[in-house]
Amino acid sequence: MFRTALRNVLAHKARLLMTVLAVMLGVAFVSGTLVFTDTLSQAFRNQSAKSYDDVAVAVDMYPNPEEARKAPGLSQQDVDEVAKLDGVASVAPRVDGFAGVPDKNGKLIGSGWSNKGTNFAPGKDGKDRAYAFTAGSGPADAGQVALDKDTADKGGYKVGDTVRVATNGPVKEYTLSGVFTTEDGAVNAGGSLVVFDTAVAQKLYLKPGFFQSLTVTAAPGADDGKLLDEVLKVVPKAATAQTGQALADEQAEQIEAGLGALNQVLLGFAGIALFVGIFLISNTFTMLVAQRTKELALMRAVGASRKQITRSVLAEAGLVGLVASAVGYVLGIGLAVALRSAMSAFDMKVPAGDLVLGATPALSAFAVGVLITMLAAWLPGRRAAKIPPVAAMSSVHAAASTKSLVVRNSIGAVLTALGVVLIMLGANQGGDDGRMFIAGGAFLTLIGVIVLIPMLSRPVIALIRPLFVGAFGVSGKLAGLNAVRNPRRTGATASALAIGLTLVTGLSVLGATVGSALDKVTTDQIKADYMVSMASGNSLSQEALSALEKAPGVSAVSPQQAGAFELKGSYVSVSGVTPGDIEKVLKLDVVNGSLSSLGGNTIAIDDDVAAKRGLKVGDAVPVEFADKQKGTLTVGAVYDANEFVSPVMADHELVTAHEEQAEIREIFVSTDGGASAANEQALSKAMGDNPAIQVMDHKEIRDTFGGPINMLLNIMYGLLGMALIIAVLGVVNTLAMSVFERQQEIGMLRAIGLDRRRVKRMVRLEAVVISVFGAVVGIGLGSFLGWALGETFKNSLPGYTLVLPWDRIGLFVVLAALVGVLASLWPARSAAKLNMLSAIKAE
């Protein structure tokens, strides 16, 4: 039986090629993901260990506000005490914060959050172990800085050049003293690193004479554990200390956790690809078994048992899976290399390191490939073993019994109904719990629809068939009839396309709905022409607000300054705004009172705060400010809750008077004549052309809110493309085998006058009918899932309304039809080339 299986595999190489491709793509995704994450994890672990090679003990001190009043960090005395300890070779104290450098066009190099500034901390030899200089040296005075090599290259800077550096204050110019390489995490994340003189860094980021952290290098023979105990005795109690090895291990665990999430996402898409591939494999073996009915019957007649027939089919599947897994594993290695290169192309710096080819990816690849193929072939093999020898040898193919169809459709209906109920429950409940219900319901519904899809094929195709008959005549009519001749085969083929389009459509509906809601937030609630903020996410300075107020062409300016005070026994967040201008830059719907009363000791509150605390316009409310001072404020207006301001609005001067440091997150600016290049340039110039300050118009604001969603959707589309490729292979496979089965019929059609052109058209239209059927099912189910998921975000998205992206849905239908046309090229050509006389006499 094994020799028979091997002979069958070799005899049907062309027909099994599609199955090999389907399994190969899924296996490549699985093995590539595992190799990629193993390689990345090892590279980051090595980098982490390298960065802590010389670190015996690391000390950090980020005190809470109460402790910070006594000591904002580690003092120079603390550093000196650590340096005197036995076993300490050197100490490198650090202070750091945000620092951005522009390129030659004035644009910030890096992504803001990964742009970092720190201090140069040389040892007795004049070198800082954290930096290896490739040109020049570290800063020797307050007017110098050093840059990492990547930033210097991107900005075109050389030693001796003047470099403009943006921090949380005004932009300043420095002379570039040196260029270095480093293992610092900011640089590895694609950001920049500016190294200042220590006194300058302390003044910028903390307080003269204080540091946020320090690292200790041990003398030869010193024990890190004992050194840690000694260090803890001399540093402040608010400080934390760890050995370098412990820090390296902790960072390695964080890397593992971060890569684990990426690994799960990629493996999830690999699972989808394999899930889709199951239908192609099952379809292939079902048709191969049907075409070998007589052969299998003869084997039964000469003594082969049912188990042997089943084992023969499974052996064929095992051989196909083995070959596909071997090729898929090799392709997976190539995919891992490509993913690593892609990360570098997107400025995501990946540490150097060898490709890690562990046992787990290889074993997983072969286990997944072989098991998936054999699982998909098990039902066709079992079905083949049940064919009665006499019936098969008489060319009477066993049709599915009425009982089996009733059982199948009943199971499908139950699964679909249960899935729909779970989805509706999840949509009604909302939140994370609701999404869990929807995930479970989506799985059950998808399985149920796949089980029911042969039954659905007849009514759905009957609806679209008249379009083809009207447009293409006889060829269209024959294509429609052929598509429903074998509902199981048509359903299995369409299932692959339906699964892919269900996911793609669901994501599109969700993305369009969320994007529309975010777009409404910006267009409906922001009247201002510009929103100004720091690229780093830090607060803007009061100087920036003053500069914008004085900028030419500005008609209204209001900050969104964060604050808080105690109101009726509990703290509420407060937005410090400019009275008289806030209503010109934001759309605020006033319920009672007037925003013109805002200012001094008069505040405005949103309707939620008013309802919860029983407040109304004219009430005098006792409050306790952040600095513990007490006062009485009057409610001058009640407004609808708004995404861009806090539950309470007050004059920003009142908020500033009681806050230790002003936290201005955004500043909204309206200009004469609206948004224009000239106005934007004037605002940038007013703030000293600071590259770290973003001046965003409405489009850029929308991109800021919706950009991550669009990027995520594009990544999802790319990954789901794998499932659609497998679906295309399924259509090709079905048509090729359908043409083979209908040789005699095609010969008869040719004999009675159907020319080659019409034969080709018939096969192409059959492919289009099957593809469009799969698209209709997938788009319908995907739209339903997109609506359900959107309902779970409804409460957190103001202005939420369901949006069906008709343009994308139309594109999906067109692409599905195109898939059918492309998939039919080879089968249609083969059908048209059949010799009619040979085909007519073919059995």
PDB file of N, CA and C in Angstrom, residues 560-563 572-576 604-606 639 641-649:
ATOM      1  N   GLN A 560      -4.054  73.854  26.470  1.00  0.00           N
ATOM      2  CA  GLN A 560      -4.751  72.817  27.238  1.00  0.00           C
ATOM      3  C   GLN A 560      -3.757  72.416  28.312  1.00  0.00           C
ATOM      4  N   GLN A 561      -3.801  73.153  29.429  1.00  0.00           N
ATOM      5  CA  GLN A 561      -2.824  72.984  30.505  1.00  0.00           C
ATOM      6  C   GLN A 561      -3.397  72.062  31.570  1.00  0.00           C
ATOM      7  N   ALA A 562      -2.659  70.990  31.862  1.00  0.00           N
ATOM      8  CA  ALA A 562      -3.154  69.987  32.805  1.00  0.00           C
ATOM      9  C   ALA A 562      -2.990  70.460  34.240  1.00  0.00           C
ATOM     10  N   GLY A 563      -4.022  70.255  35.019  1.00  0.00           N
ATOM     11  CA  GLY A 563      -3.979  70.578  36.438  1.00  0.00           C
ATOM     12  C   GLY A 563      -5.001  69.728  37.178  1.00  0.00           C
ATOM     13  N   VAL A 572     -10.462  66.273  40.780  1.00  0.00           N
ATOM     14  CA  VAL A 572     -10.880  66.268  39.383  1.00  0.00           C
ATOM     15  C   VAL A 572      -9.757  66.887  38.544  1.00  0.00           C
ATOM     16  N   SER A 573      -9.639  66.427  37.319  1.00  0.00           N
ATOM     17  CA  SER A 573      -8.632  67.020  36.428  1.00  0.00           C
ATOM     18  C   SER A 573      -9.179  68.322  35.856  1.00  0.00           C
ATOM     19  N   VAL A 574      -8.272  69.273  35.660  1.00  0.00           N
ATOM     20  CA  VAL A 574      -8.644  70.619  35.236  1.00  0.00           C
ATOM     21  C   VAL A 574      -7.837  70.993  33.998  1.00  0.00           C
ATOM     22  N   SER A 575      -8.487  71.652  33.051  1.00  0.00           N
ATOM     23  CA  SER A 575      -7.795  72.221  31.896  1.00  0.00           C
ATOM     24  C   SER A 575      -7.644  73.717  32.101  1.00  0.00           C
ATOM     25  N   GLY A 576      -6.386  74.166  32.100  1.00  0.00           N
ATOM     26  CA  GLY A 576      -6.139  75.595  32.144  1.00  0.00           C
ATOM     27  C   GLY A 576      -6.235  76.149  30.732  1.00  0.00           C
ATOM     28  N   ALA A 604     -15.753  76.545  34.551  1.00  0.00           N
ATOM     29  CA  ALA A 604     -16.805  75.847  33.800  1.00  0.00           C
ATOM     30  C   ALA A 604     -16.626  74.353  34.046  1.00  0.00           C
ATOM     31  N   ILE A 605     -17.739  73.624  34.149  1.00  0.00           N
ATOM     32  CA  ILE A 605     -17.668  72.182  34.411  1.00  0.00           C
ATOM     33  C   ILE A 605     -18.497  71.435  33.360  1.00  0.00           C
ATOM     34  N   ASP A 606     -18.127  70.178  33.100  1.00  0.00           N
ATOM     35  CA  ASP A 606     -18.922  69.428  32.124  1.00  0.00           C
ATOM     36  C   ASP A 606     -20.162  68.845  32.799  1.00  0.00           C
ATOM     37  N   TYR A 639     -20.977  72.561  30.342  1.00  0.00           N
ATOM     38  CA  TYR A 639     -20.842  72.223  28.924  1.00  0.00           C
ATOM     39  C   TYR A 639     -20.853  70.703  28.734  1.00  0.00           C
ATOM     40  N   ALA A 641     -19.477  67.154  27.802  1.00  0.00           N
ATOM     41  CA  ALA A 641     -18.128  66.585  27.905  1.00  0.00           C
ATOM     42  C   ALA A 641     -17.453  66.595  26.536  1.00  0.00           C
ATOM     43  N   ASN A 642     -16.153  66.949  26.526  1.00  0.00           N
ATOM     44  CA  ASN A 642     -15.396  67.112  25.288  1.00  0.00           C
ATOM     45  C   ASN A 642     -14.073  66.361  25.407  1.00  0.00           C
ATOM     46  N   GLU A 643     -13.628  65.735  24.301  1.00  0.00           N
ATOM     47  CA  GLU A 643     -12.406  64.934  24.319  1.00  0.00           C
ATOM     48  C   GLU A 643     -11.150  65.773  24.520  1.00  0.00           C
ATOM     49  N   PHE A 644     -11.210  67.057  24.187  1.00  0.00           N
ATOM     50  CA  PHE A 644      -9.996  67.863  24.177  1.00  0.00           C
ATOM     51  C   PHE A 644      -9.811  68.723  25.422  1.00  0.00           C
ATOM     52  N   VAL A 645     -10.772  68.703  26.331  1.00  0.00           N
ATOM     53  CA  VAL A 645     -10.602  69.415  27.600  1.00  0.00           C
ATOM     54  C   VAL A 645     -11.021  68.510  28.747  1.00  0.00           C
ATOM     55  N   SER A 646     -10.554  68.835  29.919  1.00  0.00           N
ATOM     56  CA  SER A 646     -10.849  68.049  31.119  1.00  0.00           C
ATOM     57  C   SER A 646     -12.269  68.350  31.613  1.00  0.00           C
ATOM     58  N   PRO A 647     -12.726  67.609  32.633  1.00  0.00           N
ATOM     59  CA  PRO A 647     -14.086  67.843  33.160  1.00  0.00           C
ATOM     60  C   PRO A 647     -14.294  69.230  33.755  1.00  0.00           C
ATOM     61  N   VAL A 648     -13.197  69.921  34.079  1.00  0.00           N
ATOM     62  CA  VAL A 648     -13.301  71.288  34.618  1.00  0.00           C
ATOM     63  C   VAL A 648     -12.372  72.191  33.808  1.00  0.00           C
ATOM     64  N   MET A 649     -12.847  73.372  33.462  1.00  0.00           N
ATOM     65  CA  MET A 649     -12.015  74.377  32.799  1.00  0.00           C
ATOM     66  C   MET A 649     -11.858  75.580  33.706  1.00  0.00           C
TER      67      MET A 649
END
